[in-house]
């Protein structure tokens, strides 16, 4: 694997795992791997995608709101993308992004993100 992609993937994984830990409970990994992210010229750009899911987080909407200031201090820019069915906040930094989805009807949380694309 490309050393830069490995470094970026490890950084993204660490951030997402830290965010997941703030919601408590065990997180189940949903995706973890290299992704071809150039639909026009497959095989030219790669990114790392990582995601987790928590089934029963305590007070997930409050916990998400409490995470925003610290992530912002770390350079992650939040963007509210919420709908009537779920609270969604997307965080972006240096071409990488991850999104936190919190169901409004329950306590499930999904977090998924990807690194910036790099040449293959």
Backbone as CSV, one residue per row, in Angstrom:
resi,resn,N_x,N_y,N_z,CA_x,CA_y,CA_z,C_x,C_y,C_z
1,UNK,0.839,-1.177,0.000,0.000,0.000,0.000,0.888,1.245,0.000
2,UNK,0.409,2.263,-0.633,1.091,3.555,-0.673,1.290,4.078,0.758
3,UNK,2.516,4.467,1.136,2.770,4.940,2.506,1.944,6.176,2.882
4,UNK,1.720,7.070,1.938,0.903,8.264,2.229,-0.536,7.868,2.500
5,UNK,-1.065,6.944,1.719,-2.439,6.475,1.944,-2.531,5.771,3.292
6,UNK,-1.515,5.003,3.647,-1.495,4.329,4.952,-1.538,5.358,6.081
7,UNK,-0.726,6.422,5.955,-0.688,7.470,6.981,-2.034,8.186,7.084
8,UNK,-2.591,8.566,5.932,-3.879,9.257,5.934,-4.989,8.364,6.488
9,UNK,-4.966,7.093,6.113,-5.965,6.147,6.609,-5.880,5.958,8.117
10,UNK,-4.649,5.893,8.633,-4.472,5.738,10.086,-4.981,6.966,10.829
11,UNK,-4.728,8.156,10.266,-5.209,9.391,10.904,-6.731,9.445,10.905
12,UNK,-7.355,9.121,9.780,-8.813,9.123,9.695,-9.408,8.096,10.658
13,UNK,-8.840,6.912,10.684,-9.326,5.859,11.576,-9.256,6.301,13.030
14,UNK,-8.172,6.943,13.399,-8.002,7.419,14.768,-9.072,8.457,15.132
15,UNK,-9.303,9.403,14.246,-10.307,10.448,14.518,-11.695,9.831,14.644
16,UNK,-12.047,8.963,13.717,-13.383,8.347,13.764,-13.531,7.474,15.008
17,UNK,-12.505,6.712,15.355,-12.578,5.888,16.573,-12.721,6.761,17.823
18,UNK,-12.034,7.903,17.854,-12.165,8.823,18.995,-13.582,9.384,19.079
19,UNK,-14.141,9.757,17.943,-15.519,10.269,17.926,-16.481,9.178,18.373
20,UNK,-16.299,7.977,17.864,-17.168,6.861,18.259,-17.080,6.592,19.758
21,UNK,-15.875,6.675,20.319,-15.701,6.439,21.754,-16.483,7.440,22.586
22,UNK,-16.637,8.656,22.074,-17.391,9.679,22.808,-18.871,9.314,22.933
23,UNK,-19.357,8.457,22.050,-20.748,8.016,22.123,-20.912,6.816,23.045
24,UNK,-19.801,6.219,23.490,-19.836,5.076,24.393,-20.201,3.797,23.656
25,UNK,-20.126,2.713,24.375,-20.512,1.426,23.808,-19.566,0.948,22.726
26,UNK,-19.668,-0.316,22.391,-18.804,-0.850,21.333,-19.276,-0.390,19.957
27,UNK,-18.314,-0.094,19.101,-18.614,0.305,17.727,-18.277,-0.857,16.801
28,UNK,-19.178,-1.151,15.897,-18.949,-2.192,14.901,-18.409,-1.559,13.635
29,UNK,-17.303,-2.061,13.140,-16.701,-1.552,11.907,-17.604,-1.933,10.732
30,UNK,-17.903,-0.975,9.880,-18.749,-1.229,8.718,-17.963,-1.226,7.419
31,UNK,-16.901,-0.450,7.369,-16.051,-0.400,6.180,-14.650,0.010,6.628
32,UNK,-13.636,-0.564,5.983,-12.254,-0.254,6.342,-11.372,-0.702,5.192
33,UNK,-11.053,0.219,4.293,-10.205,-0.203,3.197,-9.988,0.838,2.124
34,UNK,-9.125,0.459,1.220,-8.762,1.289,0.077,-9.926,1.338,-0.909
35,UNK,-10.108,2.499,-1.507,-11.207,2.699,-2.439,-10.695,3.421,-3.674
36,UNK,-11.051,2.921,-4.837,-10.738,3.605,-6.091,-11.746,4.748,-6.208
37,UNK,-11.258,5.984,-6.181,-12.202,7.108,-6.135,-12.149,7.991,-7.377
38,UNK,-11.795,7.420,-8.515,-11.842,8.157,-9.778,-12.756,7.404,-10.738
39,UNK,-14.034,7.804,-10.814,-14.974,7.068,-11.665,-14.692,7.241,-13.162
40,UNK,-14.000,8.307,-13.531,-13.715,8.560,-14.943,-12.516,7.735,-15.421
41,UNK,-11.479,7.671,-14.562,-10.260,6.930,-14.905,-9.934,5.976,-13.753
42,UNK,-10.622,4.861,-13.683,-10.389,3.918,-12.583,-8.912,3.565,-12.442
43,UNK,-8.488,3.468,-11.172,-7.119,3.089,-10.884,-6.140,4.244,-10.797
44,UNK,-6.602,5.479,-10.967,-5.697,6.630,-10.933,-5.692,7.372,-9.602
45,UNK,-6.792,7.338,-8.882,-6.875,8.001,-7.574,-7.399,7.009,-6.543
46,UNK,-6.762,7.013,-5.382,-7.191,6.145,-4.291,-7.464,6.971,-3.045
47,UNK,-8.370,6.478,-2.226,-8.580,7.057,-0.902,-8.832,5.901,0.051
48,UNK,-8.814,6.209,1.334,-9.112,5.212,2.358,-10.465,5.550,2.931
49,UNK,-11.312,4.548,3.066,-12.649,4.755,3.626,-12.754,3.936,4.910
50,UNK,-13.345,4.561,5.931,-13.485,3.885,7.220,-14.808,4.288,7.845
51,UNK,-15.493,3.327,8.444,-16.763,3.642,9.078,-17.088,2.689,10.214
52,UNK,-17.888,3.187,11.146,-18.331,2.390,12.289,-19.804,2.685,12.562
53,UNK,-20.416,1.798,13.328,-21.815,1.969,13.716,-21.965,1.593,15.181
54,UNK,-22.740,2.376,15.902,-23.077,2.091,17.294,-24.589,1.953,17.358
55,UNK,-25.053,0.863,17.917,-26.491,0.595,17.933,-27.257,1.343,19.010
56,UNK,-26.652,1.565,20.165,-27.423,2.111,21.281,-26.604,3.137,22.057
57,UNK,-26.337,4.270,21.430,-25.574,5.334,22.090,-26.492,6.122,23.028
58,UNK,-25.961,6.525,24.157,-26.732,7.325,25.116,-26.696,8.796,24.700
59,UNK,-27.853,9.433,24.632,-27.973,10.861,24.295,-27.130,11.252,23.075
60,UNK,-27.307,10.558,21.952,-26.412,10.792,20.828,-26.459,12.203,20.252
61,UNK,-27.622,12.846,20.212,-27.682,14.208,19.662,-26.899,15.182,20.537
62,UNK,-27.017,15.038,21.855,-26.269,15.903,22.770,-24.767,15.652,22.657
63,UNK,-24.390,14.387,22.548,-22.966,14.062,22.434,-22.373,14.608,21.137
64,UNK,-23.129,14.519,20.056,-22.649,15.075,18.791,-22.424,16.573,18.925
65,UNK,-23.383,17.273,19.504,-23.241,18.725,19.694,-22.026,19.057,20.551
66,UNK,-21.741,18.215,21.552,-20.607,18.498,22.439,-19.257,18.247,21.759
67,UNK,-19.230,17.453,20.704,-17.988,17.155,19.994,-17.554,18.257,19.030
68,UNK,-18.509,19.029,18.548,-18.226,20.012,17.500,-17.120,21.008,17.893
69,UNK,-17.146,21.619,19.077,-16.097,22.607,19.398,-14.677,22.025,19.369
70,UNK,-14.477,20.837,19.922,-13.137,20.238,19.940,-12.675,19.866,18.532
71,UNK,-13.571,19.325,17.730,-13.202,18.990,16.359,-12.886,20.251,15.558
72,UNK,-13.646,21.290,15.798,-13.372,22.567,15.120,-11.983,23.089,15.508
73,UNK,-11.626,22.987,16.789,-10.286,23.407,17.234,-9.188,22.595,16.555
74,UNK,-9.488,21.344,16.227,-8.516,20.483,15.550,-8.504,20.693,14.035
75,UNK,-9.258,21.680,13.569,-9.240,22.016,12.150,-10.340,21.388,11.320
76,UNK,-11.224,20.617,11.932,-12.337,20.001,11.214,-13.480,21.007,11.108
77,UNK,-13.895,21.317,9.895,-14.987,22.267,9.671,-16.314,21.522,9.607
78,UNK,-17.235,21.825,10.527,-18.521,21.128,10.521,-19.516,21.769,9.551
79,UNK,-20.368,20.931,9.018,-21.466,21.408,8.177,-22.700,20.590,8.541
80,UNK,-23.766,21.279,8.910,-25.009,20.601,9.270,-25.724,20.169,7.997
81,UNK,-26.029,18.893,7.904,-26.734,18.338,6.747,-27.957,17.544,7.222
82,UNK,-28.510,17.956,8.357,-29.589,17.210,8.997,-30.861,17.181,8.158
83,UNK,-31.631,16.122,8.406,-32.937,15.951,7.793,-33.954,15.741,8.917
84,UNK,-35.195,15.548,8.554,-36.212,15.288,9.579,-36.016,13.918,10.221
85,UNK,-35.351,12.996,9.540,-35.161,11.638,10.060,-33.874,11.441,10.846
86,UNK,-32.848,12.268,10.558,-31.591,12.087,11.272,-30.812,13.389,11.359
87,UNK,-30.040,13.475,12.423,-29.114,14.593,12.590,-27.823,14.182,11.914
88,UNK,-27.359,15.006,10.994,-26.170,14.681,10.213,-25.218,15.860,10.277
89,UNK,-23.987,15.590,10.656,-22.950,16.617,10.631,-21.765,16.070,9.858
90,UNK,-21.351,16.834,8.860,-20.182,16.467,8.062,-19.012,17.324,8.509
91,UNK,-17.872,16.681,8.710,-16.648,17.367,9.105,-15.624,17.215,7.984
92,UNK,-14.991,18.325,7.582,-14.002,18.307,6.501,-12.722,18.981,6.945
93,UNK,-11.586,18.423,6.476,-10.276,19.022,6.746,-9.273,18.489,5.730
94,UNK,-8.579,19.394,5.074,-7.495,19.033,4.154,-7.906,17.976,3.125
95,UNK,-9.117,18.059,2.618,-9.576,17.124,1.596,-10.175,15.841,2.128
96,UNK,-10.042,15.606,3.430,-10.662,14.430,4.058,-12.005,14.852,4.644
97,UNK,-12.883,13.894,4.822,-14.151,14.218,5.480,-14.705,12.971,6.153
98,UNK,-15.531,13.221,7.151,-16.313,12.148,7.750,-17.649,12.731,8.179
99,UNK,-18.646,11.861,8.211,-20.005,12.280,8.517,-20.535,11.451,9.677
100,UNK,-21.177,12.145,10.611,-21.808,11.488,11.754,-23.313,11.548,11.536
101,UNK,-23.943,10.386,11.518,-25.397,10.265,11.348,-25.987,9.779,12.667
102,UNK,-26.962,10.506,13.197,-27.646,10.121,14.430,-29.139,10.024,14.107
103,UNK,-29.723,8.848,14.338,-31.158,8.705,14.078,-31.943,9.513,15.101
104,UNK,-32.976,10.151,14.653,-33.828,10.929,15.567,-34.807,10.024,16.307
105,UNK,-35.154,8.888,15.731,-36.142,7.998,16.332,-35.526,6.988,17.299
106,UNK,-34.230,6.870,17.319,-33.586,5.885,18.180,-32.265,6.419,18.693
107,UNK,-31.370,5.504,18.965,-30.071,5.884,19.514,-28.914,5.372,18.658
108,UNK,-29.189,5.008,17.417,-28.140,4.495,16.541,-27.296,5.644,15.985
109,UNK,-26.003,5.361,15.841,-25.058,6.335,15.294,-24.208,5.622,14.241
110,UNK,-24.051,6.264,13.091,-23.139,5.760,12.060,-22.141,6.874,11.742
111,UNK,-20.883,6.494,11.616,-19.822,7.452,11.291,-19.044,6.856,10.133
112,UNK,-18.925,7.603,9.054,-18.179,7.117,7.896,-17.403,8.258,7.273
113,UNK,-16.201,7.957,6.801,-15.398,9.002,6.203,-14.405,8.457,5.206
114,UNK,-13.732,9.380,4.529,-12.691,9.004,3.589,-11.584,10.057,3.589
115,UNK,-10.409,9.600,3.247,-9.260,10.489,3.157,-9.347,11.292,1.860
116,UNK,-8.472,12.260,1.738,-8.384,12.953,0.446,-7.847,11.951,-0.571
117,UNK,-8.206,12.114,-1.842,-7.673,11.214,-2.864,-6.183,11.479,-3.102
118,UNK,-5.456,10.409,-3.385,-4.042,10.536,-3.748,-3.815,9.728,-5.022
119,UNK,-2.781,10.073,-5.784,-2.490,9.299,-6.999,-2.183,7.838,-6.662
120,UNK,-2.678,6.943,-7.486,-2.456,5.487,-7.272,-1.011,5.115,-7.534
